């Protein structure tokens, strides 16, 4: 097969000129004249200031470097495959974070606001008050790139379920849509909120929900970039927004000390859940895998809607507690007490048996959902710990802190 069938015309010309430059540089003058005539590049003059100068040599060294990287990754993969049987033999309930942190990521210059794992690959996105999002290899801890565009603190990051689109939101009043397949190119900026945009989540593949300090939640059509609905009801700053996996229910947390349940289609507020005595930082729906433990904790019988989505939600607050809610009755079922300062964020363990929370008391705490007790406390950072996420690809937890560091914790 000829190069013309492999390379586009522009890339073919680039290659030919790079080869000619290499021939001239090495003194292969006669060969260069013949190649120039046969390739249609007669009159080519090697110029040290031309972008083709030494390009072939640079590309060659890049190939060697990439080959070395591939060999290193293959070696790591082989070791991981050897370890895999022992991991499989351990029940998932034992996959809990163990100190010390495996890796510290230290490229940000301001407090970390969000950590979010890619749903398909070993990629970690971290957002910061330094106006950037940084991408990391979550396995090696290697820094990959910085995404710039926001003009104030980046507050949240969300991936779609396929991992092909990433959305960020910021105190600059905007949301930005990044096309991962196009090398994380920002393909759209969404305008509409009147104050800091605090949180964002996907509603299926083509819609978004965002929460803002302007006291609203907005629903966006991702294809057009237009706001299609505004949910009004909170009296103060809306801090977080979460959605059931079927996109039929939203839950929000607010400075007005409430957790609200919404129908994103009609915009109706389905429930107003109150029990916290301070700002509610985060609220999330419990996955169905956690229902059996939550029913045991609340003393509830088995339900006919055993696996229905959105039956329970958990929230965390500046009142130092987490609360479990029955979303149908808006009843407070249990309060998790143990943190010594604001509880900023939490995540459900994949087993459905525990949640892991982080707090301004600088700790990460593991809570048994069947008993409501704190089963483990880990010193997570040297400053307020602001956010947490659990990888769906490998047994890893990431936490972020006001001290500008992100910590990666191995679970075993």
Short mmCIF file of N, CA, C and O in Angstrom, two decimals, residues 345-391:
data_model
loop_
_atom_site.label_atom_id
_atom_site.label_comp_id
_atom_site.label_asym_id
_atom_site.label_seq_id
_atom_site.Cartn_x
_atom_site.Cartn_y
_atom_site.Cartn_z
N UNK A 345 -19.06 16.94 51.79
CA UNK A 345 -19.39 16.08 50.65
C UNK A 345 -19.36 14.63 51.13
O UNK A 345 -18.83 14.31 52.21
N UNK A 346 -19.96 13.74 50.34
CA UNK A 346 -19.92 12.32 50.65
C UNK A 346 -20.14 11.54 49.36
O UNK A 346 -20.56 12.07 48.33
N UNK A 347 -19.85 10.24 49.43
CA UNK A 347 -20.03 9.36 48.28
C UNK A 347 -20.50 8.00 48.77
O UNK A 347 -20.14 7.57 49.88
N UNK A 348 -21.35 7.34 47.98
CA UNK A 348 -21.79 5.99 48.30
C UNK A 348 -20.74 4.98 47.87
O UNK A 348 -20.19 5.07 46.77
N UNK A 349 -20.45 4.02 48.74
CA UNK A 349 -19.55 2.93 48.38
C UNK A 349 -20.27 2.03 47.37
O UNK A 349 -21.49 1.84 47.47
N UNK A 350 -19.55 1.48 46.37
CA UNK A 350 -20.20 0.63 45.37
C UNK A 350 -20.95 -0.57 45.95
O UNK A 350 -21.88 -1.08 45.32
N UNK A 351 -20.56 -1.01 47.14
CA UNK A 351 -21.25 -2.15 47.76
C UNK A 351 -22.64 -1.78 48.26
O UNK A 351 -23.47 -2.66 48.50
N UNK A 352 -22.89 -0.48 48.45
CA UNK A 352 -24.16 -0.05 49.01
C UNK A 352 -24.25 -0.21 50.52
O UNK A 352 -25.30 0.05 51.11
N UNK A 353 -23.16 -0.60 51.15
CA UNK A 353 -23.18 -0.85 52.59
C UNK A 353 -22.62 0.29 53.41
O UNK A 353 -22.83 0.33 54.63
N UNK A 354 -21.92 1.20 52.77
CA UNK A 354 -21.31 2.32 53.50
C UNK A 354 -21.39 3.59 52.68
O UNK A 354 -21.58 3.56 51.46
N UNK A 355 -21.26 4.73 53.37
CA UNK A 355 -20.97 5.99 52.70
C UNK A 355 -19.69 6.53 53.31
O UNK A 355 -19.32 6.19 54.44
N UNK A 356 -19.00 7.37 52.55
CA UNK A 356 -17.74 7.96 53.00
C UNK A 356 -17.89 9.47 52.87
O UNK A 356 -18.20 9.98 51.80
N UNK A 357 -17.70 10.19 53.97
CA UNK A 357 -17.91 11.63 54.00
C UNK A 357 -16.60 12.36 54.29
O UNK A 357 -15.68 11.81 54.88
N UNK A 358 -16.55 13.64 53.88
CA UNK A 358 -15.39 14.49 54.18
C UNK A 358 -15.88 15.79 54.80
O UNK A 358 -17.01 16.23 54.55
N UNK A 359 -15.00 16.41 55.58
CA UNK A 359 -15.45 17.51 56.43
C UNK A 359 -14.35 18.54 56.63
O UNK A 359 -13.17 18.30 56.40
N UNK A 360 -14.78 19.70 57.12
CA UNK A 360 -13.83 20.73 57.51
C UNK A 360 -13.03 20.33 58.75
O UNK A 360 -12.11 21.05 59.15
N UNK A 361 -13.41 19.22 59.39
CA UNK A 361 -12.60 18.73 60.51
C UNK A 361 -11.37 17.95 60.01
O UNK A 361 -10.67 17.32 60.79
N UNK A 362 -11.15 18.00 58.67
CA UNK A 362 -9.97 17.44 58.00
C UNK A 362 -9.98 15.93 57.90
O UNK A 362 -8.97 15.31 57.56
N UNK A 363 -11.13 15.31 58.19
CA UNK A 363 -11.20 13.85 58.19
C UNK A 363 -12.08 13.33 57.06
O UNK A 363 -12.92 14.04 56.51
N UNK A 364 -11.86 12.04 56.79
CA UNK A 364 -12.74 11.25 55.94
C UNK A 364 -13.30 10.15 56.84
O UNK A 364 -12.53 9.45 57.51
N UNK A 365 -14.62 10.03 56.87
CA UNK A 365 -15.25 9.06 57.76
C UNK A 365 -16.08 8.05 56.98
O UNK A 365 -16.79 8.42 56.04
N UNK A 366 -15.98 6.80 57.40
CA UNK A 366 -16.74 5.70 56.79
C UNK A 366 -17.90 5.37 57.71
O UNK A 366 -17.71 5.12 58.91
N UNK A 367 -19.13 5.37 57.14
CA UNK A 367 -20.34 5.13 57.93
C UNK A 367 -20.99 3.83 57.48
O UNK A 367 -21.21 3.61 56.29
N UNK A 368 -21.33 2.99 58.44
CA UNK A 368 -22.05 1.74 58.18
C UNK A 368 -23.53 2.08 58.01
O UNK A 368 -24.18 2.57 58.93
N UNK A 369 -24.07 1.82 56.83
CA UNK A 369 -25.46 2.20 56.55
C UNK A 369 -26.48 1.32 57.26
O UNK A 369 -27.64 1.70 57.38
N UNK A 370 -26.08 0.16 57.71
CA UNK A 370 -27.02 -0.72 58.42
C UNK A 370 -27.19 -0.31 59.88
O UNK A 370 -28.25 -0.50 60.48
N UNK A 371 -26.12 0.28 60.46
CA UNK A 371 -26.17 0.66 61.88
C UNK A 371 -26.17 2.17 62.10
O UNK A 371 -26.54 2.65 63.17
N UNK A 372 -25.71 2.93 61.09
CA UNK A 372 -25.61 4.37 61.24
C UNK A 372 -24.38 4.82 61.98
O UNK A 372 -24.19 6.02 62.24
N UNK A 373 -23.50 3.89 62.33
CA UNK A 373 -22.31 4.23 63.11
C UNK A 373 -21.11 4.52 62.22
O UNK A 373 -20.97 3.96 61.13
N UNK A 374 -20.23 5.40 62.72
CA UNK A 374 -18.96 5.67 62.04
C UNK A 374 -18.02 4.52 62.33
O UNK A 374 -17.69 4.26 63.49
N UNK A 375 -17.60 3.79 61.30
CA UNK A 375 -16.76 2.61 61.50
C UNK A 375 -15.28 2.89 61.29
O UNK A 375 -14.44 2.08 61.66
N UNK A 376 -14.96 4.05 60.71
CA UNK A 376 -13.56 4.34 60.43
C UNK A 376 -13.37 5.84 60.25
O UNK A 376 -14.20 6.50 59.62
N UNK A 377 -12.30 6.39 60.81
CA UNK A 377 -11.97 7.80 60.64
C UNK A 377 -10.53 7.90 60.14
O UNK A 377 -9.63 7.30 60.72
N UNK A 378 -10.33 8.67 59.08
CA UNK A 378 -9.01 8.81 58.46
C UNK A 378 -8.68 10.30 58.37
O UNK A 378 -9.51 11.11 57.95
N UNK A 379 -7.47 10.66 58.77
CA UNK A 379 -7.00 12.04 58.58
C UNK A 379 -6.78 12.24 57.10
O UNK A 379 -5.87 11.67 56.51
N UNK A 380 -7.61 13.09 56.48
CA UNK A 380 -7.61 13.20 55.02
C UNK A 380 -6.70 14.29 54.49
O UNK A 380 -6.19 14.19 53.37
N UNK A 381 -6.49 15.36 55.27
CA UNK A 381 -5.69 16.48 54.77
C UNK A 381 -5.23 17.35 55.94
O UNK A 381 -5.63 17.13 57.09
N UNK A 382 -4.42 18.35 55.61
CA UNK A 382 -3.93 19.28 56.62
C UNK A 382 -4.84 20.50 56.77
O UNK A 382 -4.59 21.37 57.59
N UNK A 383 -5.86 20.57 55.93
CA UNK A 383 -6.80 21.69 55.95
C UNK A 383 -8.21 21.14 55.71
O UNK A 383 -8.40 19.93 55.62
N UNK A 384 -9.19 22.03 55.59
CA UNK A 384 -10.57 21.60 55.34
C UNK A 384 -10.62 20.68 54.12
O UNK A 384 -10.07 21.01 53.07
N UNK A 385 -11.28 19.54 54.25
CA UNK A 385 -11.45 18.61 53.14
C UNK A 385 -12.79 18.89 52.49
O UNK A 385 -13.84 18.82 53.14
N UNK A 386 -12.78 19.22 51.19
CA UNK A 386 -13.95 19.81 50.55
C UNK A 386 -14.76 18.87 49.67
O UNK A 386 -15.95 19.10 49.45
N UNK A 387 -14.13 17.82 49.12
CA UNK A 387 -14.83 17.00 48.13
C UNK A 387 -14.25 15.60 48.07
O UNK A 387 -13.12 15.35 48.49
N UNK A 388 -15.06 14.68 47.52
CA UNK A 388 -14.67 13.27 47.46
C UNK A 388 -15.35 12.61 46.27
O UNK A 388 -16.46 13.00 45.87
N UNK A 389 -14.70 11.59 45.68
CA UNK A 389 -15.33 10.78 44.65
C UNK A 389 -14.73 9.38 44.68
O UNK A 389 -13.59 9.18 45.10
N UNK A 390 -15.52 8.40 44.24
CA UNK A 390 -15.10 6.99 44.20
C UNK A 390 -15.05 6.56 42.74
O UNK A 390 -16.00 6.74 41.99
N UNK A 391 -13.93 5.99 42.32
CA UNK A 391 -13.78 5.57 40.93
C UNK A 391 -14.64 4.34 40.64
O UNK A 391 -14.72 3.42 41.46
#
